[in-house]
Amino acid sequence: MAQIDDLPPLREVIATHGLDAKKSLGQNFLLDLNLTSRIARSAGALEGYTVLEVGPGPGGLTRALLAAGADQVIAIEKDTRCLPALAEISDHYDGRLRVISDDALKVNPTSLGIDGPIRIVANLPYNVGTQLLLNWITGDDWPPFWTSLTLLFQKEVGERIVAKPGSKAYGRLGVLTGWRCHSGMLFDIGPKAFTPPPKVTSSVVHLTPNPSPLPCSLKDLEKVTQAAFGQRRKMLRASLKSLGKAPEPILEAADILPTSRAEEIDVEGFVRIANAFSGN
Ligand code: SAM
């Protein structure tokens, strides 16, 4: 294991503070500092950035982010058992770590008074990961408050985020992400790297905001993709009936064949459908 600082090894931290993993909090800890350093490096340059981390747990990734030069890490952790371990990291790194003891779903990052650019880096708890991603990519303000997202998901979720039309993984998440972001899968991490090991492989996904997404109402894009992928095997002339407006004129205005199926339509096509649905 790489020595990145003079703090105790993570296994010792977990034993000292009694941080037995809780399944209900999606706790699968990364204890290999080579891996956490690799994730930190894959986020891009960290000097000059504030990093927002969700779920620092015992602080493996947090330490890697600080060692990699982040000006400041703001870490939101729901499990109060982790606070003493995180306080030790904060002391060691001269207060560059600020811990917020809360549920990340309830914290509005723009209210934290952060100056300067922000990168979000996290080994996300599997039970709230997708919702957090949706919160970050569907904000009203665009470009958003963050410069990049470097996130660990279950591989299957990562594949849905970066999915392109025609693939099995392509769905609502891929359209919303593809509309607002540039995204890519960086590398996989097998179950054995985690304590305790999860059942599935994980993947690191990197996203940056598309500064000028095609003009469209987010609400209508969400409605249209929900209807289309809610019955993905049906032709759009059938699946879009649930929108409460006749699908054929909408599809004609969007220049989409009514016999097409959701997974054949690219992001631009969905934007045209959403705009036709809005009446634009
Ligand atoms: N970052 C650590 C690592 O890589 O070893 C822990 C990652 S673990 C997959 C997820 C972490 O998120 C846990 O520490 C868990 O307590 C925390 N967590 C779970 N739900 C949360 C929530 N709603 N808000 C903030 N933290 C949460």
Coordinates of C-alpha atoms and ligand atoms in Angstrom, one line a residue:
M1 CA 0.0 0.0 0.0
A2 CA 1.3 3.4 -0.9
Q3 CA 2.3 5.7 2.0
I4 CA 0.6 9.0 1.1
D5 CA 0.8 10.6 4.5
D6 CA 1.8 9.9 8.1
L7 CA -1.7 9.0 9.2
P8 CA -2.4 5.4 10.4
P9 CA -3.4 2.8 7.8
L10 CA -7.1 2.7 7.1
R11 CA -7.6 -0.8 8.6
E12 CA -6.3 0.7 11.9
V13 CA -8.5 3.7 11.6
I14 CA -11.5 1.5 11.1
A15 CA -10.6 -0.7 14.1
T16 CA -9.8 2.3 16.4
H17 CA -13.1 4.1 15.7
G18 CA -15.3 1.0 15.4
L19 CA -16.3 1.7 11.8
D20 CA -17.8 -1.7 10.9
A21 CA -19.4 -1.3 7.5
K22 CA -23.2 -0.7 7.5
K23 CA -25.1 -2.1 4.5
S24 CA -27.9 0.4 5.0
L25 CA -25.5 3.2 4.3
G26 CA -23.9 1.6 1.2
Q27 CA -20.6 1.3 3.1
N28 CA -18.0 -0.5 0.9
F29 CA -14.7 1.1 1.9
L30 CA -11.7 1.4 -0.3
L31 CA -8.6 0.8 1.8
D32 CA -6.0 0.6 -1.0
L33 CA -4.3 4.0 -1.1
N34 CA -2.9 3.2 -4.6
L35 CA -6.5 3.0 -5.8
T36 CA -7.8 6.0 -4.0
S37 CA -4.8 8.0 -5.3
R38 CA -5.6 6.8 -8.8
I39 CA -9.2 8.0 -8.5
A40 CA -8.0 11.4 -7.1
R41 CA -5.5 11.8 -10.0
S42 CA -8.2 10.9 -12.6
A43 CA -10.3 13.9 -11.5
G44 CA -7.7 16.2 -13.1
A45 CA -5.6 18.9 -11.5
L46 CA -6.7 19.6 -8.0
E47 CA -4.5 22.5 -7.1
G48 CA -6.7 25.6 -7.0
Y49 CA -9.9 23.5 -6.6
T50 CA -12.3 22.8 -3.8
V51 CA -13.3 19.2 -4.0
L52 CA -16.8 18.2 -2.8
E53 CA -16.8 14.6 -1.6
V54 CA -19.9 12.7 -0.6
G55 CA -19.5 9.9 1.9
P56 CA -15.9 10.1 3.0
G57 CA -16.4 7.2 5.5
P58 CA -13.0 6.5 7.2
G59 CA -11.4 8.9 4.8
G60 CA -9.3 6.9 2.3
L61 CA -10.3 8.9 -0.8
T62 CA -10.4 12.1 1.3
R63 CA -6.7 11.6 2.2
A64 CA -5.8 10.9 -1.4
L65 CA -7.6 14.1 -2.6
L66 CA -5.7 16.2 0.0
A67 CA -2.4 14.5 -0.7
A68 CA -3.0 15.2 -4.4
G69 CA -3.1 18.9 -3.7
A70 CA -6.8 19.9 -3.5
D71 CA -6.9 23.4 -1.9
Q72 CA -9.8 22.2 0.2
V73 CA -12.0 19.2 0.6
I74 CA -15.6 19.6 1.8
A75 CA -16.9 16.2 2.7
I76 CA -20.6 15.4 3.5
E77 CA -21.0 12.3 5.7
K78 CA -24.2 10.9 7.1
D79 CA -22.6 8.4 9.5
T80 CA -21.6 10.3 12.6
R81 CA -19.4 7.4 13.7
C82 CA -16.9 8.6 11.0
L83 CA -16.5 12.1 12.5
P84 CA -13.6 11.4 14.9
A85 CA -11.6 9.7 12.2
L86 CA -12.3 12.6 9.8
A87 CA -11.3 15.1 12.5
E88 CA -7.8 13.5 12.6
I89 CA -7.5 14.0 8.9
S90 CA -8.5 17.6 9.2
D91 CA -5.9 18.2 11.9
H92 CA -3.2 16.5 9.9
Y93 CA -4.0 18.5 6.8
D94 CA -4.1 21.9 8.6
G95 CA -7.9 22.3 8.3
R96 CA -8.0 21.8 4.6
L97 CA -10.8 19.3 5.2
R98 CA -14.2 20.6 6.3
V99 CA -16.7 17.9 7.2
I100 CA -20.5 18.4 7.0
S101 CA -22.3 15.9 9.1
D102 CA -25.5 15.5 7.1
D103 CA -27.4 13.6 4.5
A104 CA -26.0 14.7 1.1
L105 CA -29.4 14.6 -0.4
K106 CA -30.5 17.5 1.9
V107 CA -27.4 19.7 1.4
N108 CA -27.5 22.4 -1.3
P109 CA -23.8 22.7 -2.3
T110 CA -24.4 26.2 -3.6
S111 CA -25.2 27.3 0.0
L112 CA -21.9 26.3 1.3
G113 CA -20.2 29.5 0.4
I114 CA -17.5 27.9 -1.7
D115 CA -15.3 30.3 -3.7
G116 CA -13.5 29.2 -6.9
P117 CA -13.9 26.1 -9.0
I118 CA -15.3 22.9 -7.6
R119 CA -14.7 19.3 -8.6
I120 CA -17.0 16.6 -7.2
V121 CA -15.2 13.3 -6.5
A122 CA -16.9 10.4 -4.6
N123 CA -17.1 6.7 -4.0
L124 CA -20.9 7.1 -3.9
P125 CA -23.2 5.1 -1.6
Y126 CA -25.0 2.8 -4.1
N127 CA -28.5 3.6 -2.7
V128 CA -28.4 7.4 -3.4
G129 CA -25.7 7.6 -6.1
T130 CA -28.1 7.9 -9.1
Q131 CA -30.3 10.5 -7.3
L132 CA -27.2 12.6 -6.4
L133 CA -26.0 12.5 -10.0
L134 CA -29.5 13.5 -11.3
N135 CA -29.5 16.4 -8.8
W136 CA -26.1 17.6 -10.1
I137 CA -26.9 17.3 -13.8
T138 CA -30.4 18.7 -13.7
G139 CA -29.9 21.9 -11.8
D140 CA -31.7 25.0 -13.1
D141 CA -28.5 26.9 -13.4
W142 CA -26.3 25.8 -16.3
P143 CA -23.3 25.7 -16.6
P144 CA -23.5 24.2 -13.1
F145 CA -21.6 25.0 -9.9
W146 CA -19.2 22.2 -10.6
T147 CA -16.4 21.8 -13.1
S148 CA -16.2 18.0 -13.2
L149 CA -17.7 14.9 -11.6
T150 CA -15.5 11.9 -10.9
L151 CA -17.7 9.2 -9.4
L152 CA -17.6 5.6 -8.6
F153 CA -20.8 3.7 -9.4
Q154 CA -21.8 0.1 -9.8
K155 CA -20.6 -0.8 -13.3
E156 CA -24.1 -1.3 -14.6
V157 CA -25.1 2.2 -13.5
G158 CA -21.9 3.6 -15.1
E159 CA -22.8 2.0 -18.4
R160 CA -26.2 3.6 -18.3
I161 CA -24.7 7.0 -17.7
V162 CA -22.4 6.9 -20.7
A163 CA -24.6 4.8 -22.9
K164 CA -25.1 5.6 -26.6
P165 CA -28.2 5.0 -28.8
G166 CA -28.7 1.4 -29.9
S167 CA -27.2 -0.1 -26.8
K168 CA -29.1 -2.0 -24.1
A169 CA -27.9 0.3 -21.4
Y170 CA -29.2 3.4 -23.3
G171 CA -32.1 5.0 -21.5
R172 CA -33.4 8.1 -19.6
L173 CA -30.1 8.5 -17.7
G174 CA -28.0 8.4 -20.8
V175 CA -30.2 11.0 -22.6
L176 CA -30.1 13.4 -19.7
T177 CA -26.4 13.0 -19.2
G178 CA -25.7 13.1 -22.9
W179 CA -27.7 16.3 -23.2
R180 CA -25.9 18.2 -20.5
C181 CA -22.5 16.6 -20.2
H182 CA -19.6 14.9 -21.8
S183 CA -19.0 11.6 -20.1
G184 CA -16.7 8.6 -20.2
M185 CA -15.9 5.5 -18.2
L186 CA -12.3 5.6 -16.9
F187 CA -11.6 2.2 -15.3
D188 CA -13.2 -0.7 -13.4
I189 CA -12.6 -1.7 -9.9
G190 CA -13.3 -5.3 -8.9
P191 CA -15.2 -6.3 -5.8
K192 CA -12.1 -7.5 -3.9
A193 CA -10.7 -3.9 -3.7
F194 CA -13.6 -3.0 -1.2
T195 CA -14.2 -3.9 2.4
P196 CA -16.6 -5.6 2.5
P197 CA -16.6 -6.7 -1.1
P198 CA -19.8 -5.8 -3.0
K199 CA -21.4 -8.4 -5.3
V200 CA -20.7 -6.4 -8.5
T201 CA -17.8 -4.6 -10.2
S202 CA -17.6 -0.8 -9.9
S203 CA -16.6 1.8 -12.5
V204 CA -15.1 5.3 -12.3
V205 CA -17.1 7.7 -14.5
H206 CA -15.9 11.2 -15.4
L207 CA -18.3 13.9 -16.5
T208 CA -17.8 17.5 -17.5
P209 CA -20.6 20.0 -18.3
N210 CA -21.5 20.7 -21.9
P211 CA -21.4 24.5 -21.6
S212 CA -24.2 24.9 -24.2
P213 CA -26.6 22.0 -24.3
L214 CA -29.2 22.2 -27.1
P215 CA -32.0 24.5 -26.0
C216 CA -34.8 22.5 -24.4
S217 CA -37.1 22.4 -21.3
L218 CA -35.5 20.0 -18.9
K219 CA -39.0 19.2 -17.5
D220 CA -40.3 18.2 -20.9
L221 CA -37.1 16.2 -21.8
E222 CA -37.6 14.3 -18.6
K223 CA -41.3 13.7 -19.4
V224 CA -40.7 12.6 -22.9
T225 CA -37.8 10.2 -22.0
Q226 CA -39.8 8.8 -19.2
A227 CA -42.7 8.0 -21.5
A228 CA -40.5 6.7 -24.3
F229 CA -38.2 4.4 -22.2
G230 CA -41.0 3.5 -19.8
Q231 CA -42.3 1.2 -22.6
R232 CA -39.0 0.9 -24.5
R233 CA -40.1 -2.1 -26.7
K234 CA -43.0 -0.2 -28.1
M235 CA -42.9 2.2 -31.1
L236 CA -42.9 5.8 -30.1
R237 CA -46.4 6.4 -31.6
A238 CA -47.6 4.0 -28.9
S239 CA -45.3 4.8 -25.9
L240 CA -45.7 8.6 -26.2
K241 CA -49.5 8.3 -25.8
S242 CA -48.9 8.5 -22.0
L243 CA -47.9 12.1 -22.5
G244 CA -51.6 13.0 -22.9
K245 CA -51.1 14.6 -26.4
A246 CA -51.4 12.8 -29.8
P247 CA -47.9 11.4 -30.5
E248 CA -48.0 11.5 -34.3
P249 CA -48.0 15.3 -34.8
I250 CA -45.3 15.7 -32.2
L251 CA -43.1 13.1 -33.9
E252 CA -43.8 14.6 -37.3
A253 CA -42.8 18.1 -36.1
A254 CA -39.6 16.5 -34.6
D255 CA -38.9 14.7 -37.8
I256 CA -38.9 11.3 -36.1
L257 CA -40.5 8.2 -37.7
P258 CA -43.5 7.2 -35.5
T259 CA -42.4 3.6 -35.9
S260 CA -39.1 4.3 -34.2
R261 CA -38.3 2.9 -30.8
A262 CA -36.8 4.9 -27.9
E263 CA -33.4 3.3 -28.0
E264 CA -32.9 4.3 -31.7
I265 CA -33.3 8.0 -30.9
D266 CA -30.2 10.1 -30.1
V267 CA -30.1 13.0 -27.7
E268 CA -30.7 15.5 -30.4
G269 CA -33.8 13.6 -31.5
F270 CA -35.1 13.6 -28.0
V271 CA -34.5 17.3 -27.7
R272 CA -36.6 17.8 -30.9
I273 CA -39.4 15.6 -29.5
A274 CA -39.3 17.5 -26.2
N275 CA -39.4 20.9 -28.0
A276 CA -42.3 19.7 -30.3
F277 CA -44.1 18.5 -27.1
S278 CA -43.6 21.9 -25.5
G279 CA -45.0 23.5 -28.7
N280 CA -41.8 25.2 -29.7
Ligands
SAM1 N1 -15.3 7.3 0.6 C1 -15.2 6.1 1.4 C2 -14.3 5.1 0.6 O1 -14.1 5.3 -0.6 O2 -13.9 4.1 1.3 C3 -16.6 5.4 1.7 C4 -17.4 5.1 0.5 S1 -18.9 4.2 0.9 C5 -19.2 3.5 -0.7 C6 -20.2 5.4 0.9 C7 -20.1 6.4 2.1 O3 -21.3 7.3 2.0 C8 -20.2 5.8 3.5 O4 -19.2 6.4 4.3 C9 -21.6 6.2 4.0 O5 -21.7 6.4 5.4 C10 -21.9 7.5 3.2 N2 -23.3 7.8 3.0 C11 -24.3 7.0 2.8 N3 -25.4 7.7 2.5 C12 -25.1 9.0 2.6 C13 -25.9 10.2 2.4 N4 -27.2 10.2 2.1 N5 -25.2 11.4 2.6 C14 -23.9 11.4 2.9 N6 -23.1 10.3 3.1 C15 -23.7 9.1 2.9

